[in-house]
Short mmCIF file of C-alpha atoms in Angstrom, two decimals:
data_model
loop_
_atom_site.label_atom_id
_atom_site.label_comp_id
_atom_site.label_asym_id
_atom_site.label_seq_id
_atom_site.Cartn_x
_atom_site.Cartn_y
_atom_site.Cartn_z
CA LYS A 1 109.80 -36.40 22.18
CA ALA A 2 112.30 -35.87 24.93
CA GLY A 3 111.24 -32.59 27.02
CA VAL A 4 113.63 -29.98 28.37
CA THR A 5 116.61 -31.51 30.55
CA GLN A 6 118.21 -29.43 32.89
CA THR A 7 121.49 -30.58 35.32
CA PRO A 8 121.90 -30.43 38.03
CA ARG A 9 118.39 -30.02 39.07
CA TYR A 10 119.86 -28.95 42.84
CA LEU A 11 122.91 -27.35 44.01
CA ILE A 12 124.24 -25.60 46.86
CA LYS A 13 127.18 -23.29 46.89
CA THR A 14 128.71 -20.44 48.68
CA ARG A 15 129.31 -16.91 48.27
CA GLY A 16 132.60 -16.32 45.70
CA GLN A 17 132.24 -19.18 44.13
CA GLN A 18 130.74 -19.77 40.74
CA VAL A 19 128.64 -22.23 39.38
CA THR A 20 127.48 -23.81 35.67
CA LEU A 21 123.95 -24.86 34.94
CA SER A 22 123.19 -27.07 31.93
CA CYS A 23 120.28 -27.22 29.59
CA SER A 24 119.33 -29.54 26.73
CA PRO A 25 116.46 -28.29 24.93
CA ILE A 26 113.68 -30.41 22.72
CA SER A 27 115.13 -31.70 19.87
CA GLY A 28 114.85 -29.61 16.65
CA HIS A 29 114.35 -26.29 18.88
CA ARG A 30 117.17 -23.90 18.46
CA SER A 31 116.13 -21.33 20.80
CA VAL A 32 117.11 -21.58 24.51
CA SER A 33 116.36 -18.80 26.97
CA TRP A 34 117.16 -18.62 30.39
CA TYR A 35 115.09 -17.26 33.62
CA GLN A 36 115.67 -16.30 37.11
CA GLN A 37 112.40 -17.14 39.17
CA THR A 38 112.63 -15.90 42.98
CA PRO A 39 109.42 -15.19 44.94
CA GLY A 40 110.20 -11.45 45.42
CA GLN A 41 111.13 -10.65 41.74
CA GLY A 42 109.10 -13.37 40.04
CA LEU A 43 110.51 -14.56 36.49
CA GLN A 44 113.23 -12.53 35.26
CA PHE A 45 114.72 -12.81 31.87
CA LEU A 46 118.23 -13.69 31.50
CA PHE A 47 119.10 -14.59 27.93
CA GLU A 48 118.34 -16.20 24.89
CA TYR A 49 120.18 -17.87 22.38
CA PHE A 50 119.42 -18.41 18.46
CA SER A 51 122.01 -20.60 16.79
CA GLU A 52 124.58 -20.18 18.86
CA THR A 53 124.52 -16.45 19.24
CA GLN A 54 123.12 -14.42 22.04
CA ARG A 55 119.57 -13.02 20.36
CA ASN A 56 118.37 -10.91 23.83
CA LYS A 57 119.94 -10.04 27.18
CA GLY A 58 117.89 -9.27 30.48
CA ASN A 59 118.93 -6.66 32.44
CA PHE A 60 121.50 -8.49 34.84
CA PRO A 61 125.14 -8.02 35.75
CA GLY A 62 128.04 -9.39 33.79
CA ARG A 63 128.63 -12.01 36.34
CA PHE A 64 125.76 -14.10 34.51
CA SER A 65 126.89 -15.20 31.29
CA GLY A 66 125.97 -17.76 28.97
CA ARG A 67 126.58 -19.54 25.55
CA GLN A 68 125.19 -22.53 23.04
CA PHE A 69 126.73 -25.07 21.65
CA SER A 70 126.46 -26.30 17.67
CA ASN A 71 124.09 -29.04 18.96
CA SER A 72 121.67 -26.37 20.82
CA ARG A 73 122.33 -27.43 24.27
CA SER A 74 123.07 -24.26 26.20
CA GLU A 75 125.01 -23.43 29.47
CA MET A 76 124.67 -20.82 32.05
CA ASN A 77 127.51 -19.54 34.46
CA VAL A 78 127.46 -17.58 36.99
CA SER A 79 130.66 -16.12 38.76
CA THR A 80 131.19 -14.56 42.19
CA LEU A 81 128.07 -15.85 43.39
CA GLU A 82 126.12 -13.84 45.86
CA LEU A 83 123.42 -14.34 48.44
CA GLY A 84 121.01 -13.07 46.26
CA ASP A 85 121.64 -15.41 43.70
CA SER A 86 119.55 -18.22 45.49
CA ALA A 87 116.82 -18.99 43.43
CA LEU A 88 115.36 -21.46 40.75
CA TYR A 89 117.13 -21.26 37.11
CA LEU A 90 114.70 -22.06 34.44
CA CYS A 91 115.75 -22.79 30.86
CA ALA A 92 113.31 -22.80 28.02
CA SER A 93 113.35 -24.29 24.43
CA SER A 94 111.26 -22.71 21.69
CA LEU A 95 110.86 -23.45 17.52
CA GLY A 96 110.45 -19.47 17.51
CA ASP A 97 107.27 -18.69 17.83
CA ARG A 98 107.32 -17.60 21.19
CA VAL A 99 105.85 -20.68 22.69
CA GLN A 100 108.38 -21.91 25.48
CA PHE A 101 108.87 -25.26 26.64
CA PHE A 102 110.52 -25.45 30.19
CA GLY A 103 112.48 -27.49 31.70
CA PRO A 104 112.30 -28.24 35.69
CA GLY A 105 114.91 -25.90 36.56
CA THR A 106 118.01 -26.14 38.78
CA ARG A 107 117.48 -25.07 42.71
CA LEU A 108 120.59 -23.31 43.53
CA THR A 109 121.23 -21.79 47.00
CA VAL A 110 124.10 -19.70 47.84
CA LEU A 111 125.47 -20.20 51.62
CA SER B 1 110.45 -4.86 34.46
CA GLN B 2 107.22 -7.07 34.11
CA GLN B 3 105.22 -6.25 31.39
CA GLY B 4 102.43 -8.59 32.32
CA GLU B 5 100.29 -8.21 35.76
CA GLU B 6 98.15 -10.97 36.91
CA ASP B 7 95.48 -10.08 39.32
CA PRO B 8 94.96 -11.44 41.77
CA GLN B 9 97.83 -12.32 43.28
CA ALA B 10 96.22 -15.41 45.10
CA LEU B 11 93.02 -16.77 44.70
CA SER B 12 91.18 -19.61 46.96
CA ILE B 13 88.45 -21.71 45.73
CA GLN B 14 86.10 -24.66 46.63
CA GLU B 15 86.32 -27.81 43.54
CA GLY B 16 83.86 -27.62 40.90
CA GLU B 17 83.95 -23.32 41.37
CA ASN B 18 85.19 -21.40 38.40
CA ALA B 19 88.49 -19.31 38.34
CA THR B 20 89.12 -16.46 37.07
CA MET B 21 92.47 -14.54 36.58
CA ASN B 22 93.20 -11.52 34.80
CA CYS B 23 96.01 -9.85 33.42
CA SER B 24 97.02 -6.65 32.29
CA TYR B 25 99.89 -5.48 30.47
CA LYS B 26 101.50 -2.38 28.52
CA THR B 27 102.53 -1.95 25.05
CA SER B 28 101.25 -3.46 21.94
CA ILE B 29 101.84 -7.52 21.75
CA ASN B 30 101.87 -10.15 18.90
CA ASN B 31 100.21 -12.51 21.09
CA LEU B 32 99.14 -13.44 24.82
CA GLN B 33 100.26 -16.55 26.43
CA TRP B 34 99.24 -18.17 29.52
CA TYR B 35 101.32 -21.02 31.87
CA ARG B 36 100.76 -22.94 34.76
CA GLN B 37 103.64 -24.03 36.99
CA ASN B 38 103.24 -26.21 39.99
CA SER B 39 105.00 -25.26 43.23
CA GLY B 40 109.20 -25.44 42.41
CA ARG B 41 108.90 -26.82 38.94
CA GLY B 42 109.01 -25.54 35.41
CA LEU B 43 106.10 -23.64 33.47
CA VAL B 44 103.66 -25.40 30.99
CA HIS B 45 102.49 -23.48 28.39
CA LEU B 46 98.29 -23.84 28.63
CA ILE B 47 97.17 -21.73 25.43
CA LEU B 48 98.48 -18.43 23.09
CA ILE B 49 95.62 -16.10 21.83
CA ARG B 50 96.99 -13.75 19.01
CA SER B 51 96.61 -9.71 19.06
CA ASN B 52 93.85 -10.65 16.53
CA GLU B 53 91.75 -12.97 18.54
CA ARG B 54 89.12 -12.39 21.22
CA GLU B 55 88.37 -15.60 22.29
CA LYS B 56 89.96 -18.74 22.67
CA HIS B 57 89.30 -22.23 24.11
CA SER B 58 91.23 -25.32 25.22
CA GLY B 59 89.39 -27.84 27.62
CA ARG B 60 88.34 -26.45 30.56
CA LEU B 61 90.01 -23.43 29.91
CA ARG B 62 88.67 -20.16 28.42
CA VAL B 63 90.89 -16.75 27.44
CA THR B 64 89.89 -13.44 26.57
CA LEU B 65 91.93 -10.98 24.84
CA ASP B 66 91.15 -7.46 24.77
CA THR B 67 93.87 -5.40 23.23
CA SER B 68 91.81 -1.80 23.33
CA LYS B 69 92.34 -2.20 27.58
CA LYS B 70 95.36 -4.12 27.07
CA SER B 71 94.14 -7.13 29.20
CA SER B 72 93.42 -10.57 28.89
CA SER B 73 91.48 -13.25 31.17
CA LEU B 74 91.93 -16.69 32.14
CA LEU B 75 88.91 -18.84 33.11
CA ILE B 76 89.01 -22.55 34.29
CA THR B 77 85.84 -24.00 34.70
CA ALA B 78 84.73 -26.86 36.94
CA SER B 79 88.14 -26.55 38.85
CA ARG B 80 89.90 -29.62 40.27
CA ALA B 81 92.20 -29.80 43.16
CA ALA B 82 95.09 -30.62 40.43
CA ASP B 83 94.74 -26.82 39.24
CA THR B 84 96.38 -25.72 42.33
CA ALA B 85 99.12 -24.09 40.73
CA SER B 86 100.45 -20.86 39.84
CA TYR B 87 99.25 -19.01 36.68
CA PHE B 88 101.33 -16.48 34.40
CA CYS B 89 100.71 -14.49 31.57
CA ALA B 90 103.45 -13.65 28.97
CA THR B 91 102.81 -11.29 26.37
CA GLY B 92 104.67 -11.62 22.84
CA PRO B 93 106.52 -8.34 21.46
CA LEU B 94 105.30 -7.11 17.77
CA LEU B 95 108.69 -8.14 16.71
CA PRO B 96 109.05 -11.60 18.00
CA GLY B 97 112.55 -12.04 16.94
CA ASN B 98 113.99 -9.16 18.88
CA THR B 99 112.58 -9.55 22.00
CA PRO B 100 112.02 -11.82 24.51
CA LEU B 101 108.31 -12.94 26.42
CA VAL B 102 107.75 -11.02 29.21
CA PHE B 103 106.20 -12.61 32.20
CA GLY B 104 104.20 -11.63 35.08
CA LYS B 105 104.35 -12.29 38.67
CA GLY B 106 101.45 -14.43 38.78
CA THR B 107 98.30 -15.78 40.09
CA ARG B 108 98.36 -18.22 42.87
CA LEU B 109 95.45 -20.53 42.77
CA SER B 110 94.28 -22.94 44.99
CA VAL B 111 91.77 -25.34 44.72
CA ILE B 112 90.35 -26.68 48.20
CA ALA B 113 88.95 -30.60 47.75
#
Protein backbone atom coordinates (compact mmCIF):
# COMPACT_ATOMS: atom_id res chain seq x y z
CA LYS A 1 0.00 0.00 0.00
CA ALA A 2 1.25 3.45 -0.83
CA GLY A 3 1.96 5.66 2.14
CA VAL A 4 0.68 9.12 2.91
CA THR A 5 1.80 11.64 0.33
CA GLN A 6 2.03 15.37 0.71
CA THR A 7 2.55 18.03 -1.91
CA PRO A 8 4.44 20.17 -2.32
CA ARG A 9 7.41 19.10 -0.21
CA TYR A 10 8.91 22.58 -0.01
CA LEU A 11 7.34 25.97 -0.36
CA ILE A 12 8.58 29.53 -0.04
CA LYS A 13 6.05 32.32 0.31
CA THR A 14 6.08 35.93 1.41
CA ARG A 15 4.09 37.54 4.18
CA GLY A 16 0.49 38.23 3.29
CA GLN A 17 0.24 35.50 0.68
CA GLN A 18 -1.87 32.40 1.04
CA VAL A 19 -0.90 28.78 0.60
CA THR A 20 -2.66 25.46 0.00
CA LEU A 21 -1.12 22.17 1.02
CA SER A 22 -2.36 18.80 -0.12
CA CYS A 23 -2.43 15.39 1.50
CA SER A 24 -3.40 12.00 0.10
CA PRO A 25 -4.02 9.43 2.83
CA ILE A 26 -3.39 5.72 2.74
CA SER A 27 -6.09 3.97 0.75
CA GLY A 28 -9.01 3.08 3.02
CA HIS A 29 -8.12 5.59 5.72
CA ARG A 30 -10.96 8.02 6.31
CA SER A 31 -9.38 10.12 9.04
CA VAL A 32 -6.85 12.80 8.12
CA SER A 33 -5.15 15.02 10.68
CA TRP A 34 -2.88 18.00 10.19
CA TYR A 35 -0.08 19.13 12.50
CA GLN A 36 2.27 22.07 12.60
CA GLN A 37 5.78 21.41 13.86
CA THR A 38 8.17 24.15 14.90
CA PRO A 39 11.33 23.97 17.03
CA GLY A 40 9.79 26.13 19.74
CA GLN A 41 6.27 24.70 19.98
CA GLY A 42 6.81 21.11 18.98
CA LEU A 43 4.02 19.22 17.27
CA GLN A 44 0.77 21.16 17.42
CA PHE A 45 -2.54 19.69 16.30
CA LEU A 46 -4.36 21.76 13.67
CA PHE A 47 -7.47 19.79 12.75
CA GLU A 48 -8.83 16.38 11.92
CA TYR A 49 -11.24 15.42 9.17
CA PHE A 50 -13.29 12.28 9.01
CA SER A 51 -15.60 11.48 6.12
CA GLU A 52 -15.43 15.08 4.86
CA THR A 53 -16.39 16.54 8.25
CA GLN A 54 -14.10 18.39 10.61
CA ARG A 55 -14.11 16.26 13.74
CA ASN A 56 -11.57 18.12 15.86
CA LYS A 57 -9.89 21.47 15.76
CA GLY A 58 -6.78 22.73 17.50
CA ASN A 59 -6.13 26.16 18.90
CA PHE A 60 -5.14 28.01 15.75
CA PRO A 61 -6.51 31.23 14.27
CA GLY A 62 -9.14 31.22 11.56
CA ARG A 63 -6.45 31.86 8.95
CA PHE A 64 -5.87 28.12 9.09
CA SER A 65 -8.56 26.09 7.41
CA GLY A 66 -8.94 22.73 5.80
CA ARG A 67 -11.25 20.44 3.99
CA GLN A 68 -11.57 16.83 2.98
CA PHE A 69 -12.89 15.47 -0.26
CA SER A 70 -15.03 12.41 -0.89
CA ASN A 71 -11.92 10.37 -1.80
CA SER A 72 -10.46 11.28 1.65
CA ARG A 73 -7.79 13.53 0.17
CA SER A 74 -7.39 16.65 2.24
CA GLU A 75 -6.15 20.17 1.79
CA MET A 76 -5.22 22.81 4.29
CA ASN A 77 -5.08 26.50 3.55
CA VAL A 78 -3.31 29.27 5.36
CA SER A 79 -4.30 32.79 4.41
CA THR A 80 -2.46 36.04 5.10
CA LEU A 81 0.79 34.29 5.92
CA GLU A 82 2.91 35.49 8.83
CA LEU A 83 6.58 34.87 9.52
CA GLY A 84 5.57 32.66 12.43
CA ASP A 85 3.77 30.29 10.07
CA SER A 86 7.11 28.97 8.87
CA ALA A 87 7.06 25.34 9.91
CA LEU A 88 6.92 21.73 8.87
CA TYR A 89 3.29 20.84 8.18
CA LEU A 90 2.54 17.18 8.67
CA CYS A 91 -0.46 15.24 7.54
CA ALA A 92 -1.39 11.89 9.03
CA SER A 93 -4.08 9.38 8.21
CA SER A 94 -5.57 6.68 10.37
CA LEU A 95 -8.18 3.97 10.40
CA GLY A 96 -9.72 5.34 13.54
CA ASP A 97 -7.74 3.44 16.16
CA ARG A 98 -5.67 6.57 16.58
CA VAL A 99 -2.43 5.09 15.19
CA GLN A 100 -1.29 7.82 12.88
CA PHE A 101 0.54 7.24 9.61
CA PHE A 102 2.43 10.37 8.73
CA GLY A 103 3.44 11.81 5.41
CA PRO A 104 6.89 13.31 4.82
CA GLY A 105 5.63 16.83 5.47
CA THR A 106 5.64 20.14 3.65
CA ARG A 107 8.34 22.59 4.70
CA LEU A 108 6.86 26.08 4.48
CA THR A 109 9.12 29.09 4.69
CA VAL A 110 7.55 32.53 4.96
CA LEU A 111 9.81 35.48 4.07
CA SER B 1 -1.21 22.41 25.16
CA GLN B 2 0.99 19.34 25.25
CA GLN B 3 -0.11 16.55 27.54
CA GLY B 4 2.84 14.22 27.11
CA GLU B 5 6.15 15.50 28.39
CA GLU B 6 9.25 13.55 27.44
CA ASP B 7 12.33 13.38 29.57
CA PRO B 8 15.17 13.93 28.92
CA GLN B 9 14.93 16.50 26.14
CA ALA B 10 18.16 15.19 24.65
CA LEU B 11 20.19 12.04 25.14
CA SER B 12 23.56 11.06 23.73
CA ILE B 13 24.87 7.51 24.03
CA GLN B 14 27.42 5.17 22.46
CA GLU B 15 26.40 2.53 19.97
CA GLY B 16 25.53 -0.69 21.77
CA GLU B 17 24.27 1.03 24.90
CA ASN B 18 20.65 1.10 25.98
CA ALA B 19 18.57 4.28 25.73
CA THR B 20 15.69 5.05 28.05
CA MET B 21 13.20 7.83 27.48
CA ASN B 22 10.35 8.77 29.76
CA CYS B 23 6.96 10.30 29.18
CA SER B 24 4.60 11.79 31.73
CA TYR B 25 1.02 12.83 31.09
CA LYS B 26 -1.75 14.51 32.99
CA THR B 27 -5.17 13.00 32.30
CA SER B 28 -6.60 9.51 31.98
CA ILE B 29 -5.87 7.85 28.69
CA ASN B 30 -7.06 5.04 26.45
CA ASN B 31 -3.63 4.28 25.09
CA LEU B 32 -0.14 5.69 24.77
CA GLN B 33 1.91 5.57 21.61
CA TRP B 34 5.54 6.16 20.76
CA TYR B 35 6.71 7.60 17.47
CA ARG B 36 10.12 8.22 15.91
CA GLN B 37 11.06 11.12 13.67
CA ASN B 38 14.21 11.33 11.64
CA SER B 39 15.41 14.86 11.06
CA GLY B 40 12.86 16.91 9.12
CA ARG B 41 10.78 13.91 8.12
CA GLY B 42 7.39 12.53 9.06
CA LEU B 43 6.82 10.56 12.23
CA VAL B 44 6.80 6.78 12.23
CA HIS B 45 4.64 4.82 14.64
CA LEU B 46 6.68 2.48 16.84
CA ILE B 47 4.39 0.94 19.40
CA LEU B 48 1.02 1.35 21.10
CA ILE B 49 0.33 0.29 24.66
CA ARG B 50 -3.22 0.24 25.99
CA SER B 51 -4.17 1.53 29.42
CA ASN B 52 -4.78 -2.01 30.71
CA GLU B 53 -1.29 -3.18 29.66
CA ARG B 54 1.84 -2.72 31.72
CA GLU B 55 4.58 -3.73 29.33
CA LYS B 56 4.98 -4.34 25.63
CA HIS B 57 7.87 -5.44 23.44
CA SER B 58 8.63 -4.98 19.77
CA GLY B 59 12.06 -6.09 18.60
CA ARG B 60 14.61 -3.99 20.49
CA LEU B 61 11.90 -1.77 21.93
CA ARG B 62 10.35 -2.20 25.33
CA VAL B 63 7.59 0.09 26.55
CA THR B 64 6.16 0.24 30.05
CA LEU B 65 3.10 2.06 31.25
CA ASP B 66 2.26 3.01 34.83
CA THR B 67 -1.20 4.52 34.86
CA SER B 68 -1.06 5.20 38.60
CA LYS B 69 1.94 7.46 38.03
CA LYS B 70 0.73 8.61 34.62
CA SER B 71 4.04 7.76 33.07
CA SER B 72 5.58 5.59 30.39
CA SER B 73 9.07 4.67 29.38
CA LEU B 74 10.61 3.58 26.10
CA LEU B 75 13.74 1.45 26.23
CA ILE B 76 15.81 0.86 23.12
CA THR B 77 18.31 -1.92 23.69
CA ALA B 78 21.65 -2.33 21.91
CA SER B 79 21.26 1.00 20.17
CA ARG B 80 22.58 1.63 16.68
CA ALA B 81 23.59 4.78 14.85
CA ALA B 82 20.40 4.40 12.81
CA ASP B 83 18.36 4.90 16.00
CA THR B 84 19.45 8.55 16.02
CA ALA B 85 16.16 10.44 15.84
CA SER B 86 13.60 12.28 17.94
CA TYR B 87 11.16 10.16 19.88
CA PHE B 88 7.68 11.34 20.81
CA CYS B 89 5.03 9.96 23.05
CA ALA B 90 1.39 10.59 22.22
CA THR B 91 -1.57 9.99 24.47
CA GLY B 92 -4.85 8.67 23.16
CA PRO B 93 -7.86 10.08 25.03
CA LEU B 94 -10.56 8.01 26.67
CA LEU B 95 -13.01 8.94 23.91
CA PRO B 96 -10.93 8.45 20.73
CA GLY B 97 -13.63 9.69 18.42
CA ASN B 98 -13.88 13.07 20.03
CA THR B 99 -10.42 14.28 20.77
CA PRO B 100 -7.11 13.93 18.95
CA LEU B 101 -3.82 12.41 20.01
CA VAL B 102 -1.70 14.79 22.04
CA PHE B 103 2.04 14.73 21.37
CA GLY B 104 4.87 15.69 23.65
CA LYS B 105 7.85 17.76 22.52
CA GLY B 106 10.08 14.75 22.11
CA THR B 107 13.44 13.38 23.20
CA ARG B 108 16.30 13.88 20.77
CA LEU B 109 18.46 10.75 20.79
CA SER B 110 21.97 10.73 19.36
CA VAL B 111 23.72 7.39 19.03
CA ILE B 112 27.43 7.79 18.44
CA ALA B 113 29.20 5.09 16.45
